[in-house]
CSV table of C-alpha atoms in Angstrom, one decimal:
chain,number,residue,atom,x,y,z
A,1,UNK,CA,6.0,-132.3,74.3
A,2,UNK,CA,5.3,-135.4,76.5
A,3,UNK,CA,7.7,-134.6,79.3
A,4,UNK,CA,6.2,-131.3,79.4
A,5,UNK,CA,2.7,-132.8,79.8
A,6,UNK,CA,4.1,-135.3,82.4
A,7,UNK,CA,5.4,-132.4,84.3
A,8,UNK,CA,2.3,-130.5,84.4
A,9,UNK,CA,0.7,-133.8,85.6
A,10,UNK,CA,2.5,-134.0,88.7
A,11,UNK,CA,2.0,-130.6,89.4
A,12,UNK,CA,-1.6,-131.0,89.3
A,13,UNK,CA,-1.2,-133.9,91.5
A,14,UNK,CA,0.8,-131.9,94.2
A,15,UNK,CA,-1.6,-128.9,94.1
A,16,UNK,CA,-4.4,-131.3,94.7
A,17,UNK,CA,-2.8,-133.2,97.5
A,18,UNK,CA,-2.1,-129.9,99.2
A,19,UNK,CA,-6.0,-129.1,99.3
A,20,UNK,CA,-7.2,-132.7,100.3
A,21,UNK,CA,-7.1,-134.1,103.6
A,22,UNK,CA,-4.7,-136.5,104.5
A,23,UNK,CA,-5.6,-140.4,104.5
A,24,UNK,CA,-6.5,-140.8,107.9
A,25,UNK,CA,-9.1,-138.1,107.6
A,26,UNK,CA,-10.5,-139.3,104.1
A,27,UNK,CA,-13.9,-140.3,104.9
A,28,UNK,CA,-14.9,-142.1,101.6
A,29,UNK,CA,-12.3,-144.5,99.9
A,30,UNK,CA,-15.0,-144.3,96.8
A,31,UNK,CA,-14.2,-140.3,96.5
A,32,UNK,CA,-10.3,-141.4,96.1
A,33,UNK,CA,-11.4,-144.1,93.6
A,34,UNK,CA,-13.1,-141.7,91.5
A,35,UNK,CA,-10.4,-138.9,91.7
A,36,UNK,CA,-8.1,-141.5,90.4
A,37,UNK,CA,-10.1,-142.6,87.5
A,38,UNK,CA,-10.7,-139.0,86.4
A,39,UNK,CA,-6.6,-138.7,86.5
A,40,UNK,CA,-6.8,-141.7,84.1
A,41,UNK,CA,-8.8,-139.9,81.9
A,42,UNK,CA,-6.9,-136.9,82.1
A,43,UNK,CA,-3.8,-138.6,80.9
A,44,UNK,CA,-5.6,-140.2,78.4
A,45,UNK,CA,-6.8,-136.7,77.0
A,46,UNK,CA,-3.4,-135.6,77.4
A,47,UNK,CA,-1.6,-138.1,75.2
A,48,UNK,CA,-4.2,-137.7,72.6
A,49,UNK,CA,-3.2,-133.9,72.8
A,50,UNK,CA,0.1,-135.2,72.4
A,51,UNK,CA,-0.2,-137.0,69.5
A,52,UNK,CA,-2.3,-134.5,67.8
A,53,UNK,CA,0.4,-131.8,68.6
A,54,UNK,CA,3.0,-134.1,67.0
A,55,UNK,CA,0.8,-134.4,63.9
A,56,UNK,CA,0.3,-130.7,63.7
A,57,UNK,CA,4.2,-130.2,64.2
A,58,UNK,CA,4.7,-132.3,61.3
A,59,UNK,CA,2.5,-131.0,59.1
A,60,UNK,CA,4.0,-127.6,59.7
A,61,UNK,CA,7.4,-128.8,59.2
A,62,UNK,CA,6.0,-130.1,55.8
A,63,UNK,CA,4.1,-127.1,55.1
A,64,UNK,CA,7.4,-125.1,55.9
A,65,UNK,CA,9.2,-127.3,53.5
A,66,UNK,CA,6.9,-126.8,50.7
A,67,UNK,CA,6.7,-123.2,51.4
A,68,UNK,CA,10.6,-123.0,51.2
A,69,UNK,CA,10.7,-124.9,47.8
A,70,UNK,CA,7.8,-122.5,46.6
A,71,UNK,CA,9.8,-119.2,47.8
A,72,UNK,CA,12.8,-120.8,46.2
A,73,UNK,CA,11.0,-120.9,43.0
A,74,UNK,CA,9.6,-117.8,43.1
A,75,UNK,CA,12.9,-116.0,43.8
A,76,UNK,CA,14.2,-117.5,40.6
A,77,UNK,CA,11.1,-116.2,38.7
A,78,UNK,CA,11.5,-112.9,40.2
A,79,UNK,CA,15.1,-113.2,39.3
A,80,UNK,CA,13.9,-113.8,35.8
A,81,UNK,CA,11.5,-111.2,35.6
A,82,UNK,CA,13.7,-108.6,37.1
A,83,UNK,CA,16.1,-109.5,34.3
A,84,UNK,CA,13.6,-109.6,31.6
A,85,UNK,CA,12.3,-106.2,32.5
A,86,UNK,CA,15.7,-104.7,33.1
A,87,UNK,CA,16.3,-105.6,29.6
A,88,UNK,CA,12.9,-104.3,28.3
A,89,UNK,CA,13.7,-101.0,30.2
A,90,UNK,CA,17.2,-100.8,28.6
A,91,UNK,CA,15.3,-101.4,24.7
A,92,UNK,CA,12.8,-98.8,25.8
A,93,UNK,CA,15.6,-96.4,26.5
A,94,UNK,CA,17.4,-97.3,23.5
A,95,UNK,CA,14.1,-97.1,21.5
A,96,UNK,CA,13.4,-93.5,22.9
A,97,UNK,CA,16.7,-92.3,22.4
A,98,UNK,CA,16.3,-93.2,18.6
A,99,UNK,CA,13.0,-91.7,18.5
A,100,UNK,CA,14.7,-88.7,20.2
A,101,UNK,CA,17.2,-88.7,17.7
A,102,UNK,CA,14.9,-89.1,14.4
A,103,UNK,CA,12.9,-85.9,16.0
A,104,UNK,CA,15.6,-83.8,16.5
A,105,UNK,CA,16.3,-84.5,12.9
A,106,UNK,CA,13.1,-84.0,11.6
A,107,UNK,CA,12.6,-80.6,13.7
A,108,UNK,CA,16.5,-79.7,12.0
A,109,UNK,CA,15.1,-80.4,8.6
A,110,UNK,CA,11.8,-78.5,9.6
A,111,UNK,CA,13.9,-75.5,11.1
A,112,UNK,CA,16.1,-75.2,8.1
A,113,UNK,CA,13.2,-75.2,5.6
A,114,UNK,CA,11.3,-72.9,7.8
A,115,UNK,CA,14.7,-70.8,8.0
A,116,UNK,CA,15.0,-71.3,4.2
A,117,UNK,CA,11.2,-69.9,3.9
A,118,UNK,CA,11.8,-67.0,5.8
A,119,UNK,CA,14.8,-66.0,4.0
A,120,UNK,CA,13.1,-66.3,0.6
A,121,UNK,CA,10.1,-64.4,2.2
A,122,UNK,CA,12.0,-61.6,3.7
A,123,UNK,CA,14.1,-61.2,0.1
A,124,UNK,CA,10.7,-61.3,-1.7
A,125,UNK,CA,9.4,-58.6,0.8
A,126,UNK,CA,12.2,-56.7,0.4
A,127,UNK,CA,12.0,-57.0,-3.3
A,128,UNK,CA,8.6,-56.0,-4.0
A,129,UNK,CA,9.3,-52.9,-1.4
A,130,UNK,CA,12.1,-51.6,-3.4
A,131,UNK,CA,9.8,-52.0,-6.4
A,132,UNK,CA,6.9,-50.2,-4.3
A,133,UNK,CA,9.5,-47.3,-3.5
A,134,UNK,CA,10.9,-47.2,-7.1
A,135,UNK,CA,7.2,-47.2,-8.6
A,136,UNK,CA,6.4,-44.4,-5.6
A,137,UNK,CA,9.4,-42.3,-6.7
A,138,UNK,CA,9.5,-42.6,-10.6
A,139,UNK,CA,9.2,-39.1,-11.6
A,140,UNK,CA,11.7,-37.9,-14.2
A,141,UNK,CA,13.4,-35.8,-11.5
A,142,UNK,CA,17.0,-37.1,-11.2
A,143,UNK,CA,18.7,-34.1,-9.7
A,144,UNK,CA,20.7,-34.0,-6.5
A,145,UNK,CA,22.0,-30.7,-4.3
A,146,UNK,CA,25.6,-29.8,-4.8
A,147,UNK,CA,25.5,-26.2,-3.6
A,148,UNK,CA,23.7,-23.1,-2.4
A,149,UNK,CA,24.4,-20.4,-5.0
A,150,UNK,CA,23.3,-17.3,-3.9
A,151,UNK,CA,20.4,-15.6,-1.8
A,152,UNK,CA,17.9,-12.8,-1.7
A,153,UNK,CA,16.2,-10.8,0.9
A,154,UNK,CA,13.1,-10.1,-0.9
A,155,UNK,CA,11.1,-8.7,2.3
A,156,UNK,CA,11.7,-8.1,5.9
A,157,UNK,CA,9.3,-8.0,8.9
A,158,UNK,CA,9.4,-7.7,12.7
A,159,UNK,CA,8.0,-11.3,13.2
A,160,UNK,CA,10.4,-13.8,14.1
A,161,UNK,CA,8.8,-16.8,12.6
A,162,UNK,CA,6.3,-17.7,10.1
A,163,UNK,CA,6.4,-19.2,6.4
A,164,UNK,CA,6.0,-17.5,2.7
A,165,UNK,CA,5.3,-19.6,-0.4
A,166,UNK,CA,4.1,-20.2,-3.9
A,167,UNK,CA,1.7,-22.8,-5.1
A,168,UNK,CA,4.1,-26.1,-5.7
A,169,UNK,CA,2.4,-26.9,-8.9
A,170,UNK,CA,0.3,-24.5,-10.3
A,171,UNK,CA,1.9,-21.4,-12.4
A,172,UNK,CA,-0.1,-18.8,-10.3
A,173,UNK,CA,2.0,-16.1,-9.5
A,174,UNK,CA,0.4,-15.6,-6.3
A,175,UNK,CA,2.5,-15.2,-2.7
A,176,UNK,CA,1.1,-16.6,0.3
A,177,UNK,CA,2.3,-15.1,3.6
A,178,UNK,CA,1.5,-16.9,7.0
A,179,UNK,CA,3.0,-14.9,10.1
A,180,UNK,CA,3.7,-16.4,13.6
A,181,UNK,CA,3.7,-20.1,14.5
A,182,UNK,CA,0.1,-20.2,15.7
A,183,UNK,CA,-2.6,-18.2,13.6
A,184,UNK,CA,-5.3,-18.5,11.3
A,185,UNK,CA,-4.9,-15.8,8.9
A,186,UNK,CA,-3.2,-16.2,5.4
A,187,UNK,CA,-2.5,-13.2,3.5
A,188,UNK,CA,-2.5,-13.4,-0.4
A,189,UNK,CA,-0.6,-11.5,-2.8
A,190,UNK,CA,-1.1,-10.9,-6.5
A,191,UNK,CA,2.8,-11.3,-7.3
A,192,UNK,CA,6.1,-11.6,-5.9
A,193,UNK,CA,6.5,-7.6,-6.7
A,194,UNK,CA,3.1,-6.9,-4.5
A,195,UNK,CA,4.7,-8.8,-2.0
A,196,UNK,CA,7.9,-6.8,-1.6
A,197,UNK,CA,6.4,-3.6,-2.1
A,198,UNK,CA,3.8,-2.4,0.2
A,199,UNK,CA,2.4,0.4,-1.8
A,200,UNK,CA,1.9,-1.8,-4.9
A,201,UNK,CA,-1.8,-2.7,-6.1
A,202,UNK,CA,-3.8,-4.6,-5.7
A,203,UNK,CA,-3.7,-4.8,-1.8
A,204,UNK,CA,-3.3,-8.4,-0.5
A,205,UNK,CA,-6.4,-10.3,0.2
A,206,UNK,CA,-7.0,-11.2,4.1
A,207,UNK,CA,-8.0,-15.1,4.3
A,208,UNK,CA,-9.4,-15.6,7.9
A,209,UNK,CA,-9.2,-20.0,8.1
A,210,UNK,CA,-11.7,-21.6,10.2
A,211,UNK,CA,-8.7,-23.7,12.2
A,212,UNK,CA,-5.8,-22.4,13.0
A,213,UNK,CA,-2.1,-24.0,12.2
A,214,UNK,CA,0.4,-24.7,14.4
A,215,UNK,CA,4.2,-24.4,13.6
A,216,UNK,CA,6.0,-23.1,10.4
A,217,UNK,CA,5.5,-26.2,8.2
A,218,UNK,CA,2.6,-25.1,6.1
A,219,UNK,CA,2.6,-25.7,2.1
A,220,UNK,CA,0.2,-24.8,-0.9
A,221,UNK,CA,-0.3,-27.5,-3.1
A,222,UNK,CA,-2.6,-27.4,-6.0
A,223,UNK,CA,-4.6,-24.9,-4.8
A,224,UNK,CA,-4.8,-26.3,-1.3
A,225,UNK,CA,-3.3,-25.4,1.9
A,226,UNK,CA,-1.8,-28.3,3.9
A,227,UNK,CA,-0.7,-27.6,7.5
A,228,UNK,CA,-0.9,-28.8,11.2
A,229,UNK,CA,-4.0,-28.2,12.8
A,230,UNK,CA,-3.2,-26.7,16.4
A,231,UNK,CA,-6.0,-28.1,18.3
A,232,UNK,CA,-4.4,-31.6,17.6
A,233,UNK,CA,-0.7,-33.6,17.9
A,234,UNK,CA,-0.7,-35.0,14.5
A,235,UNK,CA,-3.7,-33.9,12.3
A,236,UNK,CA,-3.4,-32.4,8.8
A,237,UNK,CA,-5.5,-30.3,7.5
A,238,UNK,CA,-6.1,-29.8,3.7
A,239,UNK,CA,-8.0,-26.3,3.1
A,240,UNK,CA,-9.5,-25.3,-0.1
A,241,UNK,CA,-8.5,-21.6,-0.6
A,242,UNK,CA,-10.8,-20.8,-3.3
A,243,UNK,CA,-13.9,-22.2,-1.2
A,244,UNK,CA,-12.2,-21.3,1.9
A,245,UNK,CA,-13.6,-24.6,3.3
A,246,UNK,CA,-11.7,-27.8,5.0
A,247,UNK,CA,-11.3,-30.2,2.1
A,248,UNK,CA,-10.1,-33.4,4.0
A,249,UNK,CA,-8.3,-34.1,7.2
A,250,UNK,CA,-5.8,-37.1,8.4
A,251,UNK,CA,-4.2,-38.3,11.6
A,252,UNK,CA,-0.3,-39.4,11.0
A,253,UNK,CA,0.2,-42.8,12.7
A,254,UNK,CA,2.9,-43.5,14.9
A,255,UNK,CA,2.8,-41.2,17.7
A,256,UNK,CA,3.2,-38.2,15.7
A,257,UNK,CA,3.5,-34.8,17.1
A,258,UNK,CA,4.8,-35.9,20.7
A,259,UNK,CA,8.1,-34.3,20.0
A,260,UNK,CA,9.7,-31.2,17.9
A,261,UNK,CA,10.7,-32.1,14.5
A,262,UNK,CA,14.1,-29.9,14.7
A,263,UNK,CA,15.6,-28.6,18.2
A,264,UNK,CA,16.0,-24.9,16.7
A,265,UNK,CA,12.3,-24.7,16.0
A,266,UNK,CA,10.6,-24.5,19.0
A,267,UNK,CA,7.1,-24.6,17.7
A,268,UNK,CA,7.0,-27.0,14.5
A,269,UNK,CA,6.1,-30.5,15.4
A,270,UNK,CA,5.0,-31.8,11.7
A,271,UNK,CA,7.2,-30.1,8.9
A,272,UNK,CA,5.2,-30.5,5.4
A,273,UNK,CA,7.1,-30.4,2.2
A,274,UNK,CA,6.6,-30.5,-1.7
A,275,UNK,CA,8.9,-31.6,-4.3
A,276,UNK,CA,8.8,-33.3,-7.8
A,277,UNK,CA,7.4,-36.5,-6.4
A,278,UNK,CA,4.4,-34.6,-4.3
A,279,UNK,CA,3.7,-34.1,-0.9
A,280,UNK,CA,5.8,-35.4,2.3
A,281,UNK,CA,5.7,-35.0,6.0
A,282,UNK,CA,9.0,-34.8,8.1
A,283,UNK,CA,8.1,-35.7,11.9
A,284,UNK,CA,9.5,-37.5,14.6
A,285,UNK,CA,8.4,-40.8,15.9
A,286,UNK,CA,8.3,-43.5,18.7
A,287,UNK,CA,11.4,-45.5,19.2
A,288,UNK,CA,13.3,-43.4,16.4
A,289,UNK,CA,15.7,-42.1,19.5
A,290,UNK,CA,15.1,-38.7,18.2
A,291,UNK,CA,15.7,-39.1,14.6
A,292,UNK,CA,13.5,-38.1,11.8
A,293,UNK,CA,10.9,-39.9,10.0
A,294,UNK,CA,10.1,-39.2,6.4
A,295,UNK,CA,6.4,-39.9,5.3
A,296,UNK,CA,5.1,-39.7,1.8
A,297,UNK,CA,1.4,-38.6,1.4
A,298,UNK,CA,-1.0,-39.1,-1.2
A,299,UNK,CA,-2.6,-35.4,-1.5
A,300,UNK,CA,-5.8,-36.6,-3.1
A,301,UNK,CA,-6.8,-38.9,-0.7
A,302,UNK,CA,-4.6,-37.9,2.2
A,303,UNK,CA,-3.4,-41.6,2.6
A,304,UNK,CA,0.1,-42.7,3.7
A,305,UNK,CA,1.8,-44.1,1.0
A,306,UNK,CA,5.1,-45.3,3.0
A,307,UNK,CA,7.2,-44.1,5.7
A,308,UNK,CA,11.0,-44.4,6.2
A,309,UNK,CA,13.0,-43.8,9.5
A,310,UNK,CA,16.1,-41.6,8.4
A,311,UNK,CA,19.4,-41.6,10.3
A,312,UNK,CA,19.0,-37.9,10.8
A,313,UNK,CA,18.8,-36.3,14.0
A,314,UNK,CA,16.6,-33.8,15.3
A,315,UNK,CA,19.3,-32.3,17.7
A,316,UNK,CA,21.1,-29.3,16.5
A,317,UNK,CA,18.7,-29.2,13.3
A,318,UNK,CA,16.7,-26.2,12.5
A,319,UNK,CA,14.9,-26.9,9.0
A,320,UNK,CA,15.2,-29.5,6.0
A,321,UNK,CA,13.7,-30.0,2.5
A,322,UNK,CA,13.1,-32.0,-0.3
A,323,UNK,CA,14.6,-32.3,-3.6
A,324,UNK,CA,13.8,-35.3,-6.1
A,325,UNK,CA,12.8,-37.5,-3.5
A,326,UNK,CA,15.8,-37.0,-1.3
A,327,UNK,CA,15.7,-35.1,2.2
A,328,UNK,CA,18.3,-32.4,3.0
A,329,UNK,CA,18.5,-31.6,6.9
A,330,UNK,CA,20.1,-28.1,7.7
A,331,UNK,CA,22.2,-27.9,11.1
A,332,UNK,CA,23.5,-25.4,13.0
A,333,UNK,CA,25.2,-24.9,16.4
A,334,UNK,CA,23.2,-23.4,19.2
A,335,UNK,CA,20.7,-21.5,16.4
A,336,UNK,CA,23.5,-19.9,15.3
A,337,UNK,CA,25.6,-19.9,11.8
A,338,UNK,CA,27.1,-21.6,10.2
A,339,UNK,CA,24.2,-23.1,8.6
A,340,UNK,CA,25.1,-26.2,6.8
A,341,UNK,CA,23.4,-29.3,5.4
A,342,UNK,CA,24.9,-32.3,7.3
A,343,UNK,CA,22.6,-35.3,6.7
A,344,UNK,CA,21.1,-36.5,3.5
A,345,UNK,CA,18.6,-39.2,3.1
A,346,UNK,CA,17.9,-40.8,0.0
A,347,UNK,CA,15.0,-43.9,0.0
A,348,UNK,CA,16.5,-44.9,-3.1
A,349,UNK,CA,20.0,-45.2,-1.9
A,350,UNK,CA,21.3,-43.5,-4.7
A,351,UNK,CA,23.6,-41.0,-2.9
A,352,UNK,CA,26.2,-41.8,-1.0
A,353,UNK,CA,28.4,-39.7,1.4
A,354,UNK,CA,31.3,-39.5,-1.1
A,355,UNK,CA,28.9,-37.8,-3.1
A,356,UNK,CA,28.1,-35.0,-0.8
A,357,UNK,CA,30.0,-31.8,-1.0
A,358,UNK,CA,30.2,-29.0,1.9
A,359,UNK,CA,26.7,-27.9,1.6
A,360,UNK,CA,26.7,-24.4,3.0
A,361,UNK,CA,24.1,-21.8,3.3
A,362,UNK,CA,24.9,-18.0,3.3
A,363,UNK,CA,26.0,-16.7,6.5
A,364,UNK,CA,22.7,-15.5,8.6
A,365,UNK,CA,22.8,-14.6,12.2
A,366,UNK,CA,20.0,-17.1,13.6
A,367,UNK,CA,18.5,-20.0,12.6
A,368,UNK,CA,15.7,-20.5,10.0
A,369,UNK,CA,12.0,-20.8,10.9
A,370,UNK,CA,11.3,-22.5,7.6
A,371,UNK,CA,13.3,-23.8,4.5
A,372,UNK,CA,10.8,-25.1,1.8
A,373,UNK,CA,11.9,-26.0,-1.8
A,374,UNK,CA,9.3,-25.3,-4.7
A,375,UNK,CA,9.8,-27.8,-7.6
A,376,UNK,CA,8.2,-25.3,-10.0
A,377,UNK,CA,10.8,-22.7,-9.8
A,378,UNK,CA,13.7,-24.8,-8.3
A,379,UNK,CA,14.5,-22.5,-5.6
A,380,UNK,CA,14.2,-22.3,-1.7
A,381,UNK,CA,11.9,-19.9,0.0
A,382,UNK,CA,13.3,-19.6,3.8
A,383,UNK,CA,12.2,-17.0,6.8
A,384,UNK,CA,15.3,-16.2,9.0
A,385,UNK,CA,14.8,-13.5,11.8
A,386,UNK,CA,11.9,-11.7,9.9
A,387,UNK,CA,13.6,-12.2,6.5
A,388,UNK,CA,12.0,-13.5,3.5
A,389,UNK,CA,14.7,-15.3,1.4
A,390,UNK,CA,15.2,-16.8,-1.8
A,391,UNK,CA,18.3,-19.3,-2.2
A,392,UNK,CA,19.3,-20.4,-5.7
A,393,UNK,CA,20.6,-23.9,-5.8
A,394,UNK,CA,23.0,-25.8,-7.9
A,395,UNK,CA,22.4,-29.4,-8.8
A,396,UNK,CA,23.8,-32.3,-11.0
A,397,UNK,CA,22.5,-35.4,-11.8
A,398,UNK,CA,22.2,-38.2,-9.6
A,399,UNK,CA,23.5,-41.8,-10.5
A,400,UNK,CA,21.0,-43.8,-12.4
A,401,UNK,CA,19.5,-46.7,-10.4
A,402,UNK,CA,21.1,-50.4,-10.6
């Protein structure tokens, strides 16, 4: 540092000599003495600057040394902290795994308990459902169909579609005739003889309904005519034949009436039926892939008591009926004979396929417009190509419920 200052002083002297006049040209010796003194003062200032610089360098070196020591200590502390943090992270990770495992065990236990609870609830629900069905179908009837014994054509008309019947419960001998698949006229005959012989007295009574029916699935139960209202897709009318007024009405749930019940019955969307257990409706439903739905109806309130999705297809079907709570579906190929029952559905499960014989109907050329069972006289009332037919049945006892 001192060498640098002396070099700078020499350069300064040379610089001044370059601009100062030569000694022979100097006019004032006092000026030269003044300049010399100023140089001495300058050298003294440079010396003090050098000493201060040395002091600063020494202090900086000590500061740098102290900083190095402190950095070394910080590095040591940093390594210790990093080690501690790493150990803490490992402990937290281990604790988290233990917590996750405990949570997994807890959820597994809860899942098992939930599954056990769900299974128990399902079994209880199924038991209650079975109890409800057995209570619903608790009539004394325990017969099952084993054969179609004989047929009798009691009358012949020109109309292809229609239905005829007696009251399924009352002991009245009256016979009711409903011609066509869309009409509002009911013919009431005093008895079967008046129905079969046109000239027999008294003449039939003509009943004009306030509403028209749709299809051929009408039934008469306890003095009331139940039919599908033509103006709707799923409304059932309860009509008082004595008062000639609409007693009540209901809407079957589940999208009923959007598809035909039977492929070979092109006008029937809801087929009503009566057996020993009361009033039923056979229809199609959404999501059942063209399979029949069986619905039990309370005739007094027109409330739905229960519904079953059956395995019986609507394809190739022409009619069906119920006997002792069992659905029998009649099928034919292309609407032509032979007519046979190939699907039977028992809500109680007491009839298996092994119990079913070959259930054939006596040969008829065309499909049936309707086949309905009357529990009072244990016969089938059918309509085939304008023929009003009675089928007699063979039955046997069903297996007892377990």
